[in-house]
CSV table of C-alpha atoms in Angstrom, one decimal:
chain,number,residue,atom,x,y,z
A,1,MET,CA,113.1,-27.0,0.5
A,2,LYS,CA,109.8,-25.9,-0.9
A,3,ASN,CA,108.6,-29.0,-2.8
A,4,GLY,CA,105.5,-28.7,-4.5
A,5,ALA,CA,102.2,-27.9,-2.6
A,6,PRO,CA,102.5,-27.0,1.2
A,7,ILE,CA,101.5,-29.9,3.5
A,8,LEU,CA,100.3,-27.2,6.1
A,9,GLU,CA,98.6,-24.1,5.3
A,10,VAL,CA,97.4,-21.4,8.1
A,11,ARG,CA,95.2,-18.7,6.7
A,12,ASN,CA,94.2,-15.6,8.6
A,13,LEU,CA,94.0,-17.5,12.0
A,14,SER,CA,93.0,-15.5,15.0
A,15,LYS,CA,91.9,-16.5,18.5
A,16,GLU,CA,89.9,-13.9,20.6
A,17,TYR,CA,89.0,-14.1,24.2
A,18,SER,CA,86.4,-12.0,25.7
A,19,ASP,CA,88.8,-9.6,27.0
A,20,PHE,CA,91.8,-9.6,24.5
A,21,THR,CA,93.0,-10.8,21.2
A,22,ALA,CA,95.6,-13.7,21.6
A,23,ILE,CA,96.3,-14.3,17.9
A,24,ASP,CA,95.8,-11.8,15.1
A,25,ASN,CA,95.3,-12.9,11.5
A,26,VAL,CA,98.4,-15.2,11.4
A,27,GLY,CA,99.3,-16.8,8.1
A,28,PHE,CA,102.1,-19.3,7.0
A,29,GLU,CA,102.9,-22.3,5.1
A,30,VAL,CA,105.0,-25.5,5.9
A,31,TYR,CA,106.2,-27.7,2.8
A,32,ARG,CA,107.0,-31.3,2.7
A,33,HIS,CA,110.4,-32.3,4.7
A,34,GLU,CA,110.6,-28.7,6.0
A,35,PHE,CA,111.6,-27.5,9.4
A,36,VAL,CA,109.9,-24.4,10.6
A,37,SER,CA,110.3,-22.8,13.9
A,38,ILE,CA,107.9,-20.3,15.4
A,39,ILE,CA,109.8,-17.8,17.6
A,40,GLY,CA,108.1,-15.1,19.7
A,41,PRO,CA,108.3,-13.1,22.9
A,42,SER,CA,106.6,-14.9,26.0
A,43,GLY,CA,103.0,-14.4,26.2
A,44,CYS,CA,102.6,-14.0,22.1
A,45,GLY,CA,100.4,-16.8,21.7
A,46,LYS,CA,102.7,-19.4,20.0
A,47,SER,CA,101.6,-22.3,21.9
A,48,THR,CA,97.8,-21.3,21.5
A,49,LEU,CA,98.5,-21.1,17.7
A,50,LEU,CA,100.0,-24.6,17.8
A,51,GLU,CA,97.2,-26.0,19.8
A,52,MET,CA,94.7,-24.4,17.3
A,53,ILE,CA,96.5,-26.1,14.5
A,54,ALA,CA,96.2,-29.4,16.2
A,55,GLY,CA,92.7,-28.9,17.0
A,56,LEU,CA,93.2,-28.9,20.9
A,57,VAL,CA,92.0,-25.2,21.2
A,58,PRO,CA,89.1,-24.0,19.0
A,59,LYS,CA,89.9,-21.1,16.6
A,60,SER,CA,88.0,-17.9,16.3
A,61,SER,CA,88.5,-17.4,12.7
A,62,GLY,CA,90.7,-18.3,9.9
A,63,GLU,CA,91.5,-21.8,8.4
A,64,VAL,CA,93.8,-24.6,8.7
A,65,LEU,CA,94.6,-26.8,5.7
A,66,ILE,CA,96.4,-30.1,5.6
A,67,LYS,CA,97.4,-30.8,1.9
A,68,GLY,CA,95.0,-28.3,0.7
A,69,VAL,CA,92.0,-29.6,2.7
A,70,ALA,CA,90.6,-27.4,5.4
A,71,VAL,CA,90.3,-29.2,8.8
A,72,LYS,CA,88.4,-28.4,11.7
A,73,ASP,CA,89.4,-30.4,14.9
A,74,GLY,CA,92.8,-31.5,14.0
A,75,HIS,CA,93.7,-34.0,11.8
A,76,ALA,CA,94.9,-37.8,12.0
A,77,SER,CA,98.2,-36.7,10.1
A,78,ILE,CA,99.2,-34.3,12.8
A,79,GLY,CA,101.2,-35.5,15.8
A,80,ILE,CA,102.1,-33.2,18.7
A,81,ILE,CA,104.7,-33.0,21.3
A,82,PHE,CA,104.3,-31.0,24.5
A,83,GLN,CA,106.9,-29.3,26.8
A,84,GLN,CA,105.6,-31.1,30.0
A,85,GLU,CA,106.4,-34.7,30.5
A,86,SER,CA,103.4,-36.4,29.1
A,87,ILE,CA,104.5,-39.9,28.8
A,88,PHE,CA,102.5,-42.3,30.8
A,89,PRO,CA,104.2,-43.4,33.9
A,90,TRP,CA,102.1,-46.8,34.2
A,91,ARG,CA,103.6,-47.9,30.7
A,92,THR,CA,107.0,-48.9,30.0
A,93,ALA,CA,109.0,-46.9,27.1
A,94,LEU,CA,108.1,-49.5,24.5
A,95,GLU,CA,104.3,-49.7,25.5
A,96,ASN,CA,104.2,-45.9,25.4
A,97,MET,CA,105.4,-46.0,22.0
A,98,GLU,CA,102.7,-48.9,21.1
A,99,PHE,CA,100.0,-46.5,22.7
A,100,GLY,CA,98.7,-44.9,19.6
A,101,LEU,CA,98.9,-47.7,17.4
A,102,GLN,CA,97.0,-49.7,20.0
A,103,MET,CA,94.3,-47.4,20.2
A,104,GLN,CA,93.9,-47.4,16.4
A,105,GLY,CA,93.6,-51.3,16.9
A,106,ALA,CA,96.8,-52.5,15.5
A,107,SER,CA,97.8,-56.0,16.3
A,108,LYS,CA,100.2,-56.8,19.0
A,109,ASP,CA,102.6,-58.1,16.8
A,110,GLU,CA,102.5,-55.0,14.4
A,111,ARG,CA,102.8,-52.3,17.0
A,112,ARG,CA,105.6,-54.1,18.7
A,113,LYS,CA,107.4,-54.3,15.4
A,114,LYS,CA,107.0,-50.6,14.8
A,115,ALA,CA,107.8,-49.5,18.3
A,116,LEU,CA,110.9,-51.5,18.2
A,117,GLU,CA,111.9,-50.0,14.9
A,118,MET,CA,111.4,-46.4,16.7
A,119,ILE,CA,113.5,-47.7,19.7
A,120,GLU,CA,116.2,-48.3,17.0
A,121,LEU,CA,115.6,-44.7,15.4
A,122,MET,CA,115.6,-43.0,18.7
A,123,GLY,CA,118.6,-44.6,20.1
A,124,LEU,CA,116.7,-45.9,23.2
A,125,GLY,CA,118.1,-49.4,22.8
A,126,GLY,CA,118.4,-50.8,26.3
A,127,PHE,CA,115.8,-48.7,27.6
A,128,GLU,CA,112.6,-50.5,26.0
A,129,ASN,CA,111.4,-51.9,29.4
A,130,ARG,CA,112.0,-49.1,31.7
A,131,TYR,CA,109.2,-47.2,33.2
A,132,PRO,CA,109.4,-43.1,32.9
A,133,ASP,CA,110.4,-42.8,36.7
A,134,GLN,CA,113.5,-44.8,35.6
A,135,LEU,CA,114.3,-42.4,32.7
A,136,SER,CA,116.1,-39.0,32.6
A,137,GLY,CA,114.1,-36.0,31.5
A,138,GLY,CA,115.9,-36.3,27.9
A,139,MET,CA,115.1,-39.9,27.7
A,140,LYS,CA,111.4,-39.3,28.6
A,141,GLN,CA,111.2,-36.7,26.1
A,142,ARG,CA,112.8,-39.1,23.3
A,143,VAL,CA,110.0,-41.6,24.3
A,144,ALA,CA,107.3,-38.7,23.7
A,145,ILE,CA,108.8,-38.0,20.4
A,146,ALA,CA,108.9,-41.7,19.4
A,147,ARG,CA,105.3,-41.9,20.5
A,148,ALA,CA,104.2,-39.4,18.2
A,149,LEU,CA,106.6,-40.6,15.2
A,150,VAL,CA,105.5,-44.0,15.5
A,151,MET,CA,102.0,-42.9,14.1
A,152,GLU,CA,103.7,-41.5,10.9
A,153,PRO,CA,102.3,-38.1,10.9
A,154,GLU,CA,102.5,-35.9,7.8
A,155,ILE,CA,103.5,-33.2,10.2
A,156,LEU,CA,104.9,-33.1,13.6
A,157,LEU,CA,103.9,-30.2,16.0
A,158,MET,CA,106.3,-29.6,18.8
A,159,ASP,CA,105.6,-27.0,21.6
A,160,GLU,CA,108.8,-26.2,23.1
A,161,PRO,CA,109.8,-29.8,23.4
A,162,PHE,CA,113.2,-29.2,25.0
A,163,GLY,CA,112.1,-26.3,27.2
A,164,ALA,CA,112.2,-28.1,30.4
A,165,LEU,CA,115.8,-29.6,29.7
A,166,ASP,CA,119.2,-28.3,30.4
A,167,GLU,CA,121.1,-26.3,27.7
A,168,GLN,CA,123.6,-29.1,26.9
A,169,THR,CA,120.7,-31.8,26.7
A,170,ARG,CA,118.8,-29.4,24.6
A,171,ILE,CA,121.6,-29.3,22.1
A,172,ILE,CA,122.2,-32.8,22.0
A,173,LEU,CA,118.6,-33.6,21.4
A,174,GLY,CA,118.2,-30.9,18.6
A,175,GLU,CA,121.0,-32.6,17.0
A,176,GLU,CA,119.2,-36.0,17.3
A,177,LEU,CA,116.1,-34.4,16.2
A,178,LEU,CA,117.9,-33.1,12.9
A,179,ARG,CA,119.5,-36.7,12.3
A,180,ILE,CA,116.1,-38.4,12.7
A,181,ARG,CA,114.4,-35.9,10.3
A,182,GLN,CA,117.1,-36.5,7.9
A,183,GLU,CA,116.6,-40.3,8.0
A,184,ILE,CA,112.8,-40.2,7.7
A,185,GLY,CA,112.0,-36.8,6.0
A,186,GLN,CA,109.7,-35.7,8.6
A,187,THR,CA,108.1,-32.4,8.3
A,188,ILE,CA,108.2,-30.3,11.6
A,189,LEU,CA,106.6,-27.1,12.9
A,190,PHE,CA,108.4,-26.4,16.0
A,191,VAL,CA,107.5,-23.7,18.8
A,192,THR,CA,110.5,-22.1,20.9
A,193,HIS,CA,111.4,-19.1,22.6
A,194,ASN,CA,115.3,-20.1,22.4
A,195,ILE,CA,116.8,-18.3,19.3
A,196,ASN,CA,119.7,-20.6,19.1
A,197,GLU,CA,117.6,-23.6,19.1
A,198,ALA,CA,115.5,-22.0,16.3
A,199,VAL,CA,118.4,-21.2,14.1
A,200,GLN,CA,120.1,-24.5,14.7
A,201,LEU,CA,117.2,-26.7,13.8
A,202,SER,CA,115.0,-24.8,11.2
A,203,ASP,CA,114.9,-24.1,7.4
A,204,ARG,CA,112.6,-21.1,8.3
A,205,VAL,CA,111.8,-19.1,11.4
A,206,VAL,CA,108.7,-17.2,11.6
A,207,ILE,CA,109.0,-14.4,14.0
A,208,MET,CA,105.9,-13.6,16.0
A,209,SER,CA,105.1,-10.1,17.5
A,210,ALA,CA,104.2,-9.5,21.1
A,211,ARG,CA,100.6,-10.0,22.1
A,212,PRO,CA,98.3,-9.8,19.8
A,213,GLY,CA,100.4,-12.3,18.1
A,214,LYS,CA,101.0,-11.7,14.4
A,215,VAL,CA,103.8,-12.8,12.1
A,216,LYS,CA,106.3,-10.0,12.1
A,217,ALA,CA,108.9,-11.6,9.8
A,218,VAL,CA,110.1,-14.9,8.3
A,219,ILE,CA,113.8,-15.6,8.0
A,220,ASP,CA,115.3,-18.2,5.9
A,221,ILE,CA,118.1,-20.2,7.6
A,222,ASP,CA,120.4,-20.9,4.8
A,223,LEU,CA,122.9,-23.2,6.8
A,224,GLU,CA,123.9,-26.4,5.1
A,225,ARG,CA,122.4,-29.9,5.7
A,226,PRO,CA,122.9,-32.1,7.1
A,227,ARG,CA,123.7,-30.2,10.2
A,228,THR,CA,125.4,-31.3,13.5
A,229,SER,CA,125.3,-28.7,16.6
A,230,ALA,CA,128.9,-27.8,15.4
A,231,VAL,CA,127.2,-25.3,13.2
A,232,ILE,CA,126.8,-23.3,16.3
A,233,SER,CA,130.5,-22.3,15.9
A,234,THR,CA,130.2,-20.9,12.5
A,235,GLU,CA,130.2,-17.2,11.7
A,236,LYS,CA,127.1,-17.6,9.6
A,237,PHE,CA,125.1,-19.1,12.5
A,238,GLY,CA,126.2,-16.1,14.7
A,239,ARG,CA,124.8,-13.6,12.1
A,240,LEU,CA,121.6,-15.4,11.7
A,241,VAL,CA,121.0,-15.5,15.5
A,242,GLY,CA,121.6,-11.7,15.4
A,243,GLU,CA,119.2,-11.2,12.6
A,244,VAL,CA,116.6,-13.0,14.5
A,245,TRP,CA,117.2,-11.1,17.6
A,246,LEU,CA,116.9,-7.7,15.9
A,247,GLN,CA,113.6,-8.8,14.7
A,248,LEU,CA,112.7,-10.0,18.1
A,249,ARG,CA,114.2,-7.4,20.4
A,250,GLU,CA,111.5,-4.9,20.1
A,251,GLU,CA,108.7,-7.4,20.6
A,252,ALA,CA,110.5,-8.8,23.7
A,253,LEU,CA,110.7,-5.3,24.9
A,254,LYS,CA,107.0,-4.8,24.4
A,255,SER,CA,106.0,-8.0,25.8
A,256,PHE,CA,108.3,-7.2,29.0
A,257,ARG,CA,106.3,-4.2,29.6
A,258,GLN,CA,103.1,-5.9,29.0
A,259,THR,CA,103.7,-8.2,31.6
A,260,ALA,CA,105.3,-5.8,33.9
A,261,ARG,CA,102.1,-4.0,34.4
B,1,MET,CA,115.4,-58.6,45.2
B,2,ALA,CA,114.3,-62.0,46.4
B,3,SER,CA,116.9,-61.6,49.2
B,4,ARG,CA,115.8,-58.2,50.2
B,5,ARG,CA,112.3,-59.5,50.4
B,6,GLY,CA,113.4,-62.5,52.3
B,7,ARG,CA,114.9,-60.1,54.8
B,8,GLU,CA,111.9,-57.9,55.1
B,9,THR,CA,109.6,-61.1,55.9
B,10,ALA,CA,112.3,-62.3,58.3
B,11,ALA,CA,112.3,-58.9,60.0
B,12,ARG,CA,108.5,-58.7,60.2
B,13,TRP,CA,108.2,-62.2,61.8
B,14,ILE,CA,111.2,-62.1,64.1
B,15,PHE,CA,109.6,-59.0,65.7
B,16,ILE,CA,106.3,-60.5,66.0
B,17,ALA,CA,107.6,-63.7,67.4
B,18,ALA,CA,109.7,-61.6,70.0
B,19,LEU,CA,106.4,-59.8,71.0
B,20,LEU,CA,104.4,-62.9,71.3
B,21,ALA,CA,107.1,-64.6,73.6
B,22,ALA,CA,107.5,-61.5,75.7
B,23,LEU,CA,103.8,-61.6,76.2
B,24,GLU,CA,104.0,-65.2,76.9
B,25,GLY,CA,106.5,-64.8,79.5
B,26,VAL,CA,104.8,-62.0,81.3
B,27,VAL,CA,101.8,-63.9,81.3
B,28,ARG,CA,103.4,-67.2,82.7
B,29,LEU,CA,105.3,-65.1,85.4
B,30,ASP,CA,101.9,-63.8,86.5
B,31,TRP,CA,102.9,-60.2,86.1
B,32,VAL,CA,99.6,-59.4,84.8
B,33,ASP,CA,96.0,-60.8,85.5
B,34,ARG,CA,95.0,-63.6,83.2
B,35,ILE,CA,91.5,-62.0,83.1
B,36,PHE,CA,93.0,-59.1,81.2
B,37,VAL,CA,95.7,-60.7,79.2
B,38,THR,CA,96.2,-64.2,78.2
B,39,ALA,CA,99.2,-66.1,76.7
B,40,PRO,CA,99.6,-66.6,73.1
B,41,SER,CA,100.1,-70.2,73.7
B,42,LEU,CA,96.8,-70.6,75.2
B,43,VAL,CA,95.1,-68.7,72.4
B,44,ALA,CA,96.7,-70.9,69.9
B,45,ALA,CA,95.5,-74.1,71.8
B,46,THR,CA,91.9,-72.7,71.8
B,47,ALA,CA,92.3,-71.9,68.1
B,48,TRP,CA,93.4,-75.4,67.3
B,49,GLU,CA,90.7,-77.0,69.4
B,50,LYS,CA,87.9,-74.7,67.6
B,51,ILE,CA,89.6,-75.6,64.1
B,52,LEU,CA,89.2,-79.3,64.8
B,53,SER,CA,85.6,-78.7,65.9
B,54,GLY,CA,84.6,-76.8,62.7
B,55,GLU,CA,83.5,-73.9,64.6
B,56,LEU,CA,86.2,-71.5,64.0
B,57,PRO,CA,86.1,-72.1,60.1
B,58,ALA,CA,82.3,-71.6,60.2
B,59,LEU,CA,82.8,-68.4,62.0
B,60,PHE,CA,85.7,-67.4,59.7
B,61,VAL,CA,83.7,-68.3,56.5
B,62,THR,CA,80.6,-66.1,57.9
B,63,THR,CA,82.6,-62.9,58.3
B,64,LEU,CA,84.8,-63.5,55.0
B,65,PHE,CA,81.3,-63.5,53.3
B,66,SER,CA,79.8,-60.6,55.0
B,67,VAL,CA,83.1,-58.6,54.3
B,68,GLY,CA,83.3,-59.9,50.7
B,69,ALA,CA,79.7,-59.1,49.9
B,70,ALA,CA,79.9,-55.7,51.4
B,71,PHE,CA,83.3,-55.1,49.5
B,72,LEU,CA,81.8,-56.1,46.4
B,73,LEU,CA,78.8,-53.9,46.9
B,74,ALA,CA,80.9,-51.0,47.9
B,75,MET,CA,82.9,-51.3,44.8
B,76,VAL,CA,79.8,-51.8,42.4
B,77,VAL,CA,78.4,-48.3,43.9
B,78,GLY,CA,81.5,-46.5,44.9
B,79,LEU,CA,83.6,-46.7,41.8
B,80,PRO,CA,80.8,-45.4,39.6
B,81,ALA,CA,79.7,-42.8,42.3
B,82,GLY,CA,83.4,-41.7,42.5
B,83,TYR,CA,83.3,-41.4,38.5
B,84,ALA,CA,80.0,-39.5,38.5
B,85,LEU,CA,81.5,-36.9,41.2
B,86,TRP,CA,84.5,-36.3,38.7
B,87,ARG,CA,82.4,-36.1,35.5
B,88,PHE,CA,80.0,-33.7,36.9
B,89,PRO,CA,82.0,-31.2,38.7
B,90,LEU,CA,79.3,-29.3,40.1
B,91,PHE,CA,77.7,-32.4,41.7
B,92,GLY,CA,81.5,-33.2,42.8
B,93,ARG,CA,82.0,-30.0,44.6
B,94,ALA,CA,78.7,-30.0,46.1
B,95,TYR,CA,79.0,-33.7,47.7
B,96,ASP,CA,82.7,-34.0,48.3
B,97,GLU,CA,82.7,-32.4,51.6
B,98,LEU,CA,79.5,-33.9,52.7
B,99,LEU,CA,80.7,-37.4,51.9
B,100,SER,CA,84.1,-36.6,53.8
B,101,ALA,CA,82.0,-35.5,56.8
B,102,LEU,CA,79.8,-38.6,56.5
B,103,PHE,CA,82.8,-40.7,56.4
B,104,ALA,CA,84.4,-39.3,59.4
B,105,SER,CA,80.9,-39.8,61.5
B,106,PRO,CA,80.4,-42.6,63.8
B,107,TRP,CA,78.2,-45.0,61.6
B,108,ILE,CA,78.3,-47.6,64.0
B,109,LEU,CA,75.9,-45.9,66.4
B,110,LEU,CA,73.3,-46.6,63.8
B,111,TYR,CA,73.3,-50.2,64.2
B,112,PRO,CA,69.9,-50.5,66.0
B,113,ILE,CA,68.1,-48.9,62.9
B,114,PHE,CA,69.8,-51.2,60.4
B,115,LEU,CA,68.6,-54.2,62.6
B,116,VAL,CA,65.1,-53.0,62.3
B,117,ILE,CA,65.3,-52.3,58.7
B,118,PHE,CA,67.2,-55.3,57.4
B,119,GLY,CA,66.5,-57.7,60.2
B,120,ARG,CA,68.7,-59.2,62.8
B,121,GLY,CA,70.9,-60.9,60.5
B,122,LEU,CA,73.7,-60.8,57.7
B,123,GLY,CA,71.6,-58.3,55.8
B,124,ALA,CA,72.1,-55.6,58.4
B,125,ILE,CA,75.8,-56.6,58.9
B,126,ILE,CA,76.4,-56.1,54.9
B,127,ALA,CA,74.5,-53.0,54.8
B,128,MET,CA,76.5,-51.3,57.4
B,129,GLY,CA,79.9,-52.6,56.0
B,130,PHE,CA,78.9,-51.5,52.5
B,131,LEU,CA,78.1,-48.0,53.6
B,132,SER,CA,81.4,-47.5,55.7
B,133,GLY,CA,83.2,-48.9,52.8
B,134,MET,CA,81.6,-47.4,49.8
B,135,ILE,CA,82.4,-43.6,51.1
B,136,PRO,CA,86.3,-43.9,51.0
B,137,ILE,CA,86.0,-45.8,47.7
B,138,ALA,CA,84.0,-42.9,46.1
B,139,LEU,CA,86.1,-40.2,47.7
B,140,ASN,CA,89.2,-41.7,46.6
B,141,THR,CA,88.2,-42.3,43.0
B,142,HIS,CA,86.9,-38.8,42.7
B,143,HIS,CA,90.1,-37.4,43.9
B,144,GLY,CA,92.2,-39.8,42.1
B,145,LEU,CA,90.2,-38.8,38.6
B,146,ARG,CA,90.3,-35.2,39.7
B,147,ASP,CA,94.1,-35.0,40.1
B,148,VAL,CA,95.2,-36.7,36.8
B,149,ASN,CA,97.7,-34.5,35.2
B,150,PRO,CA,95.9,-32.9,32.3
B,151,ILE,CA,98.7,-33.3,29.8
B,152,TYR,CA,98.0,-36.9,29.8
B,153,LEU,CA,94.5,-36.2,28.6
B,154,LYS,CA,95.7,-33.8,26.1
B,155,VAL,CA,98.0,-36.6,24.6
B,156,GLY,CA,94.7,-38.6,24.1
B,157,THR,CA,92.9,-35.6,22.5
B,158,GLY,CA,95.9,-34.8,20.6
B,159,MET,CA,95.7,-38.5,19.1
B,160,ARG,CA,91.9,-37.9,18.5
B,161,LEU,CA,90.8,-40.8,20.6
B,162,LYS,CA,87.3,-41.1,21.5
B,163,GLU,CA,86.2,-40.1,25.0
B,164,ARG,CA,85.7,-44.0,25.8
B,165,GLN,CA,89.1,-44.6,24.9
B,166,ILE,CA,90.6,-41.8,27.0
B,167,VAL,CA,88.5,-42.8,30.0
B,168,ARG,CA,89.5,-46.4,29.7
B,169,HIS,CA,93.2,-46.3,28.7
B,170,ILE,CA,94.3,-42.9,30.2
B,171,LEU,CA,92.1,-41.7,32.9
B,172,PHE,CA,91.7,-44.8,35.0
B,173,PRO,CA,95.2,-46.0,34.8
B,174,ALA,CA,96.5,-42.5,35.7
B,175,ALA,CA,94.2,-42.7,38.8
B,176,ALA,CA,94.7,-46.3,39.6
B,177,PRO,CA,97.2,-45.8,42.5
B,178,MET,CA,94.8,-43.5,44.2
B,179,ILE,CA,91.7,-45.7,43.4
B,180,LEU,CA,93.4,-48.8,45.0
B,181,SER,CA,94.3,-47.0,48.1
B,182,GLY,CA,90.7,-46.2,48.4
B,183,LEU,CA,89.7,-49.8,48.0
B,184,LYS,CA,92.3,-50.7,50.6
B,185,LEU,CA,90.7,-48.2,52.9
B,186,GLY,CA,87.4,-49.4,52.0
B,187,VAL,CA,88.0,-53.0,52.8
B,188,THR,CA,89.7,-51.9,56.0
B,189,TYR,CA,86.6,-50.0,57.2
B,190,ILE,CA,84.2,-52.7,56.1
B,191,LEU,CA,86.1,-55.3,58.2
B,192,ILE,CA,85.9,-53.0,61.3
B,193,SER,CA,82.3,-52.4,60.8
B,194,VAL,CA,81.3,-56.0,60.2
B,195,ILE,CA,83.3,-57.2,63.1
B,196,ALA,CA,81.8,-54.5,65.4
B,197,VAL,CA,78.5,-55.2,64.4
B,198,GLU,CA,79.1,-58.8,65.0
B,199,PHE,CA,80.3,-58.1,68.4
B,200,LEU,CA,77.5,-55.9,69.3
B,201,VAL,CA,74.6,-58.3,68.0
B,202,GLU,CA,76.1,-61.4,68.3
B,203,ILE,CA,75.0,-63.0,64.9
B,204,GLY,CA,77.7,-65.1,63.5
B,205,GLY,CA,81.4,-64.6,62.6
B,206,ILE,CA,84.6,-63.7,64.4
B,207,GLY,CA,83.0,-60.6,66.0
B,208,THR,CA,80.7,-62.9,67.9
B,209,LEU,CA,83.5,-65.0,69.1
B,210,ALA,CA,85.1,-62.1,70.7
B,211,SER,CA,81.8,-60.9,72.1
B,212,LYS,CA,81.1,-64.3,73.8
B,213,GLY,CA,84.5,-64.5,75.1
B,214,TYR,CA,84.1,-61.1,76.6
B,215,PHE,CA,80.8,-61.7,78.4
B,216,TRP,CA,82.0,-65.2,79.8
B,217,PHE,CA,85.2,-63.9,80.9
B,218,ASN,CA,86.9,-66.4,78.4
B,219,THR,CA,90.0,-64.2,77.7
B,220,GLU,CA,91.3,-66.8,75.2
B,221,GLU,CA,88.2,-66.6,73.0
B,222,LEU,CA,88.1,-62.7,73.1
B,223,TYR,CA,91.8,-62.7,71.7
B,224,LEU,CA,91.1,-65.3,69.4
B,225,GLY,CA,88.5,-63.3,68.0
B,226,MET,CA,90.8,-60.3,67.5
B,227,ALA,CA,93.5,-62.5,66.0
B,228,GLY,CA,91.0,-63.8,63.5
B,229,ALA,CA,90.1,-60.0,62.6
B,230,ILE,CA,93.9,-59.5,62.0
B,231,VAL,CA,94.2,-62.6,60.0
B,232,LEU,CA,91.2,-61.7,57.8
B,233,SER,CA,92.7,-58.1,57.2
B,234,MET,CA,96.1,-59.6,56.3
B,235,ILE,CA,94.2,-61.5,53.6
B,236,PHE,CA,92.5,-58.8,52.0
B,237,ILE,CA,95.2,-56.3,52.2
B,238,HIS,CA,97.5,-59.1,50.8
B,239,LEU,CA,95.0,-59.9,47.7
B,240,LEU,CA,94.7,-56.1,47.0
B,241,GLY,CA,98.6,-55.8,47.1
B,242,ARG,CA,98.6,-58.7,44.5
B,243,ALA,CA,96.0,-57.0,42.4
B,244,GLU,CA,98.0,-53.9,42.6
B,245,SER,CA,101.3,-55.2,41.4
B,246,ARG,CA,99.4,-57.1,38.5
B,247,LEU,CA,98.0,-53.8,37.3
B,248,PHE,CA,101.5,-52.2,37.2
B,249,THR,CA,103.5,-54.9,35.5
B,250,SER,CA,101.0,-55.7,32.8
């Protein structure tokens, strides 16, 4: 999956607060069309890491490069999806998807056309004119994903996007995400604390340590593509989940002790 | 939907009609003194007479003008003031409570001073209306902006929007329901204030009609003044409701 030069390079990235270090010297790359997950115990700073890459949180030291060029305050080709419901309640599903294009000054026809294509891709047909309070949690998150994808980002950052959903919806949306990724070749960097989800979706899993967050290990997920959620029942899936957990167990225990104090 | 709205309207008017009919009956049966309560039909007759003579439309327009002018001023000052309270949090924390306290105080007692400053005319009425309406507009705007879910703003920052775009396309739409309820509160307080001052100093408007009716034991005119105030209030609330639904369907 590693095609040519990386799209995203993270080099020696650190985040220090006055009384503790959240992220300590983290580095990894993401290549075109790759799906990389970052997994770590709670409080390891994985969301902070993602927000630093997106330019939402200032970094203390280190570099973020997009296609070889260092970026300071995020980059136009980075899209980001949050865990919390973030679609605008005063706009319909379709209008939410048009938002970014509207802000860029795209014409009404152009943004409508692109948003309708996205409705098609996301399987949201029939829900275009619904307001968020008329949509389920899973549907809302689909709209949020569509709102980011319509901007055609080089890389999509996802911060536990399915974290607030129930397990079954989460698996289905994961499968949907893989299908969409397959269709448009989207590069994705995904943060999660769910081991099954990381293995189900990723080409590689970056495992982070307990605070201060460092890269502890990187595990290649060599499950076949295209993948459906049926992959969960394979022996290989179970073995990979086991492997990730072995790396993560010690860190999770450490983190548990940190927070118990 | 249309039939549900139709039923709501029917329910509203049936209840009001029943109350008025009961009132009519009570007065006609002489169960109450006509000095205190009068029959709706007599009020309606007085209203018709004063409409034909042009007196009532003139009073109505005067009050409408005072309320409209005060409301416009209250928005022009209140909305930016609310924004400033949010934009400068220290300022916001320092003044929010004071404004709330001021909002709850009986402004109306200051009317003689306003008469001295602005003269005995529409200026004083509009100035008092402006003050009582501006405060809830500023407060609600401040609270609406303050309570916007930060995730919406983060979406804007994540898209690298300019601050001006975030304010116009995320912050204000997100706060709009709260701001609109501030406008409704504002217009209500302005109406009360305008009619009260009109009543107290007898300068033009519906309030003066009620006041004259009161002093001359003309019960019909007193109730006609009150009915006029209710109609005015309904007009403003209806217009704001229309603005609200337009805001949320565009």
